Short mmCIF file of C-alpha atoms in Angstrom, two decimals:
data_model
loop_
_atom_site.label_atom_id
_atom_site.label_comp_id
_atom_site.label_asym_id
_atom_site.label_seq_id
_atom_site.Cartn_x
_atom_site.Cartn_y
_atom_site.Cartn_z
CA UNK A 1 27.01 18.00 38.94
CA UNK A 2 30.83 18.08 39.15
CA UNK A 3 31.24 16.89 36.27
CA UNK A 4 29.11 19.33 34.32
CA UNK A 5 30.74 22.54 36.87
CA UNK A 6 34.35 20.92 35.01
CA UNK A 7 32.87 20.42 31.69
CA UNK A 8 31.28 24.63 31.92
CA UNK A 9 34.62 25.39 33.17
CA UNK A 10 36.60 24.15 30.59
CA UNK A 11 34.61 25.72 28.30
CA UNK A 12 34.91 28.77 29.11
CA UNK A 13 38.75 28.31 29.82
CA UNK A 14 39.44 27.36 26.29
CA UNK A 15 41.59 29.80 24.37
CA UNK A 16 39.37 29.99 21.34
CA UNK A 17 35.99 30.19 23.43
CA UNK A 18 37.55 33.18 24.98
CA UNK A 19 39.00 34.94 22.10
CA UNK A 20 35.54 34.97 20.06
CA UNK A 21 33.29 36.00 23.43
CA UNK A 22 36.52 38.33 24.17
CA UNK A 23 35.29 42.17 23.35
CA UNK A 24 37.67 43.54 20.72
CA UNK A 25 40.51 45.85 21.72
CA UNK A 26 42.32 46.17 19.33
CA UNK A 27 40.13 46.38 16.00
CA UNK A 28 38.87 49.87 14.63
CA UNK A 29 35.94 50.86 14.76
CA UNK A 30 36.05 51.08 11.17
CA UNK A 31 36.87 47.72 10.42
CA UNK A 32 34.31 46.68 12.76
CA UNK A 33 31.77 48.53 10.32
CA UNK A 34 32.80 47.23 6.94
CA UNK A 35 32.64 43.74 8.74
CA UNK A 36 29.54 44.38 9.67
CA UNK A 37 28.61 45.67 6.36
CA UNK A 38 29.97 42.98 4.57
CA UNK A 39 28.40 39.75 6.63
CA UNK A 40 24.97 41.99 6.10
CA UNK A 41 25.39 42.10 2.41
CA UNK A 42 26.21 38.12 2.08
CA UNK A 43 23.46 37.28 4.73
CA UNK A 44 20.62 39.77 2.30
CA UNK A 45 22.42 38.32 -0.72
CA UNK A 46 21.80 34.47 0.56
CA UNK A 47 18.58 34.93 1.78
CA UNK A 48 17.20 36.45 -1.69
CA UNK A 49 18.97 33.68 -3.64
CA UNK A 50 17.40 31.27 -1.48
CA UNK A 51 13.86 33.06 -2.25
CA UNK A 52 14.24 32.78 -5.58
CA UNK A 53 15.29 29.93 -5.89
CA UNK A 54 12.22 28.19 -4.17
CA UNK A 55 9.94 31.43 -6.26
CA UNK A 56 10.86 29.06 -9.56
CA UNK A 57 8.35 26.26 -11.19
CA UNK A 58 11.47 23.84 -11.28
CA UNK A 59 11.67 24.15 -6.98
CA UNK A 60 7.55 23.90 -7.06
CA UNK A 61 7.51 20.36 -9.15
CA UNK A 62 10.88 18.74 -7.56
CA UNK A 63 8.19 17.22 -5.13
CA UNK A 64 6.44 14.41 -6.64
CA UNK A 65 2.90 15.41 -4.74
CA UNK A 66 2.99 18.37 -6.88
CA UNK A 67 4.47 17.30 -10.27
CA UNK A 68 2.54 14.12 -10.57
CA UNK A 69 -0.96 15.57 -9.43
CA UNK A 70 -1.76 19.42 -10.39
CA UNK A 71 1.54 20.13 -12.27
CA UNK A 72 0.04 17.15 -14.74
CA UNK A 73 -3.16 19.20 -14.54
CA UNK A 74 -2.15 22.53 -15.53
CA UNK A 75 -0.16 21.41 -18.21
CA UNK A 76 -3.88 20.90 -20.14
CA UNK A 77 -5.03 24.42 -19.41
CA UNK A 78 -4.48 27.57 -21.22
CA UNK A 79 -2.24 29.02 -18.50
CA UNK A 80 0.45 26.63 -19.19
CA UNK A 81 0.22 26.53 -23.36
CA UNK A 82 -1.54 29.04 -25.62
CA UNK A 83 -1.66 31.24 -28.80
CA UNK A 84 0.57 34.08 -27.18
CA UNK A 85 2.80 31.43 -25.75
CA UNK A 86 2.81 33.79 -22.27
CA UNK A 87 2.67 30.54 -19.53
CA UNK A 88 2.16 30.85 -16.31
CA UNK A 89 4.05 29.03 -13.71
CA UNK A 90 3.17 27.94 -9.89
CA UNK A 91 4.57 30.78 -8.85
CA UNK A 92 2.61 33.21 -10.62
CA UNK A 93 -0.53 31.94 -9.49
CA UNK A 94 0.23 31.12 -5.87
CA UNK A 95 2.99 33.60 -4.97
CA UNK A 96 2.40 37.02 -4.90
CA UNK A 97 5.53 39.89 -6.46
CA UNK A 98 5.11 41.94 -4.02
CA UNK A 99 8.23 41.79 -1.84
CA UNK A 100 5.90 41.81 1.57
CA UNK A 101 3.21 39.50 0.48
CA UNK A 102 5.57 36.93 -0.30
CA UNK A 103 7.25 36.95 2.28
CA UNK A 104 3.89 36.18 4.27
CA UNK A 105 3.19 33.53 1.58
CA UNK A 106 6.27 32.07 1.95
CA UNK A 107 6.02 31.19 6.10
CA UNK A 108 2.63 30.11 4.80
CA UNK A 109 4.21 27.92 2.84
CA UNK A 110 6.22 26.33 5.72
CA UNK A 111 2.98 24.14 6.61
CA UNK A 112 3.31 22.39 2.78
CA UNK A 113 6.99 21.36 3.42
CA UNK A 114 5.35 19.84 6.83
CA UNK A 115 3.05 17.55 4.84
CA UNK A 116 6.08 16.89 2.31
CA UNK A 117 7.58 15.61 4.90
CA UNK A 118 5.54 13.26 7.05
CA UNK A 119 3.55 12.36 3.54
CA UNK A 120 0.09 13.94 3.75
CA UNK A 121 -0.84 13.71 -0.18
CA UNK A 122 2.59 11.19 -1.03
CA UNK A 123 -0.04 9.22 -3.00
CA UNK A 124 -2.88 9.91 -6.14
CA UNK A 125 -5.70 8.42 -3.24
CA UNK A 126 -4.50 10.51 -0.53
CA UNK A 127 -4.35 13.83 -2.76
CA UNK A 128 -8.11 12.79 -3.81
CA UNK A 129 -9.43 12.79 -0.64
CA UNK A 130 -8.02 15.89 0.06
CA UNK A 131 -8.73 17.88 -3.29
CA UNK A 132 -11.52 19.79 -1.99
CA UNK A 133 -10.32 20.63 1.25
CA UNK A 134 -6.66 21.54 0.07
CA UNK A 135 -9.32 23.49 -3.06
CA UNK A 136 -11.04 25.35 -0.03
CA UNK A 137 -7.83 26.51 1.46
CA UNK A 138 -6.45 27.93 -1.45
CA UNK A 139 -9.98 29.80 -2.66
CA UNK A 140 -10.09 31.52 0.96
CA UNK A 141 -6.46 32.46 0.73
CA UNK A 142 -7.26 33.73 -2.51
CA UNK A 143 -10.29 35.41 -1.36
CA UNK A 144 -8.89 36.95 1.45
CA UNK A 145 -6.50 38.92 -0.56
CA UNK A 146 -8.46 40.06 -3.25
CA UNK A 147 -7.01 37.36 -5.91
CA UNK A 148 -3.56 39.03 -5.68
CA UNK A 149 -1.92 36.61 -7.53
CA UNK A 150 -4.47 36.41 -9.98
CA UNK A 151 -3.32 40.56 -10.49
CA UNK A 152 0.09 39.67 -11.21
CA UNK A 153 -1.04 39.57 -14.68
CA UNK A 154 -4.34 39.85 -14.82
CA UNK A 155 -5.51 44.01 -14.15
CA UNK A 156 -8.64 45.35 -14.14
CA UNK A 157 -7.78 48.38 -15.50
CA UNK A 158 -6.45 47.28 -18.67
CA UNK A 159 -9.29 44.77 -19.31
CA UNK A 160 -11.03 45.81 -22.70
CA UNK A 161 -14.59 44.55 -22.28
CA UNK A 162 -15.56 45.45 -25.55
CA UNK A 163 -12.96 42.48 -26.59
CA UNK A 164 -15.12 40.21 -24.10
CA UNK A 165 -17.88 38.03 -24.77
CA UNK A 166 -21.44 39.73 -23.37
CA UNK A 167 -21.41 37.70 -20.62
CA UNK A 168 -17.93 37.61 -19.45
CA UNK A 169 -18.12 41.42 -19.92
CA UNK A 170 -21.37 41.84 -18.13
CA UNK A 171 -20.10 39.63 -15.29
CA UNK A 172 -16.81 41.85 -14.47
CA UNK A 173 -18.39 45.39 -15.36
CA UNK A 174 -21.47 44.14 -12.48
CA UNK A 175 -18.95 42.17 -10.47
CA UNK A 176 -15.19 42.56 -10.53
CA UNK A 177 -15.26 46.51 -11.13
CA UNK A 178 -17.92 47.06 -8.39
CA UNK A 179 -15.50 45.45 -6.05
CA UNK A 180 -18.53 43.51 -5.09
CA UNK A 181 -16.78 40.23 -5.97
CA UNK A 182 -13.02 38.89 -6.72
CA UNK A 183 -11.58 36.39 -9.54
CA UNK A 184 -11.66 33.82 -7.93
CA UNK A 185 -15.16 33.92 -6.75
CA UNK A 186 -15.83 33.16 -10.38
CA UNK A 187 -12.81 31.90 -12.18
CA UNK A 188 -12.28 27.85 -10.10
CA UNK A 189 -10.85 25.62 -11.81
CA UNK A 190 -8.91 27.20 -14.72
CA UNK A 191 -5.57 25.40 -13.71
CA UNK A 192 -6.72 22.55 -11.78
CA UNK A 193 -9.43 20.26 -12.10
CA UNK A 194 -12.33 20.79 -9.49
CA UNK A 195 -13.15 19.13 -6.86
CA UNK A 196 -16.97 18.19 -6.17
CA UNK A 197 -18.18 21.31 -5.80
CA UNK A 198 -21.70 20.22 -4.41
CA UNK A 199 -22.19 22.90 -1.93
CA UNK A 200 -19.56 25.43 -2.71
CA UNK A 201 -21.56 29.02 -2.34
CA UNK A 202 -22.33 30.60 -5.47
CA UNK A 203 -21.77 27.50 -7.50
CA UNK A 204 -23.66 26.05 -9.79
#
């Protein structure tokens, strides 16, 4: 106990220690301000570089779990290559724009890096086993906010049905429009492969 009263007192003794716990004296107020000002502006700066920078497909696929399993996957789809040439990226399909909303997806996110790290889909056998359950996680996220990400691009309002085939038309005037069901009640699958579905509600 001595020894850690001497160490604490030392501490506290140390010229530096007490100079940055000291109140200022002799600094303006005004100076005080701009400092403060300043250290806010390169904290908001750092933080939104650092949001973009993991917001980018490059961040998404620097993980081999993702680049060697559905990164391989979407690149046979229509979201990734296409008449228009518009692609989608990760991002745009599991990240919403709204400032708010991805801020919630990001701490989301945090669990992902967790399995990164201790290796919970580091192989093609692991990921298969858990297709359908990591599938099931992302279709209730989805559902849960109305297939927000899906909205990025994709609006309702601007869908010409008469530019539809009858039964994708007939599906979203009965369904999607109604508010009675969301995209991804319907749309599975359109990046990804599937996972065996037997079971899944509403699927056939």
């Amino acid at each position: 106990m001595a020894a850690i009263a001497r160490a604490w007192s030392w501490f506290w003794l140390n010229p530096w220690v007490r100079t940055a716990t000291r109140p200022p004296v002799t600094l303006p107020l005004a100076f005080l301000t701009l400092g403060g000002f300043v250290a806010g502006v390169l904290f908001w700066g750092g933080f939104n570089t650092a949001l973009e920078t993991t917001n980018t497909e490059k961040f998404c696929v620097s993980c081999h779990e993702m680049r060697a399993n559905v990164f391989e996957e979407l690149k046979g789809t229509v979201h990734y290559a296409n008449r228009s040439g518009v692609r989608a990226t990760c991002p745009d399909c599991h990240v919403p724009h709204r400032w708010t909303d991805k801020i919630a997806r990001k701490m989301q996110a945090s669990k992902e890096v967790w399995g990164h790290l201790f290796g919970s889909i580091d192989t093609r056998d692991k990921f298969l086993d858990l297709r359908r359950h990591l599938a099931e996680h992302e279709w209730g996220r989805m559902k849960a906010n109305d297939s927000l990400e899906c909205r990025n691009c994709h609006s309702a309002q601007s869908m010409d049905v008469a530019k539809q085939n009858p039964r994708a038309a007939t599906a979203h005037e009965t369904f999607l429009f109604t508010g009675e069901k969301t995209c991804i009640d319907c749309h599975k699958g359109i990046a990804h492969k599937l996972p065996n579905m037997q079971g899944v509600p509403g699927w056939q």
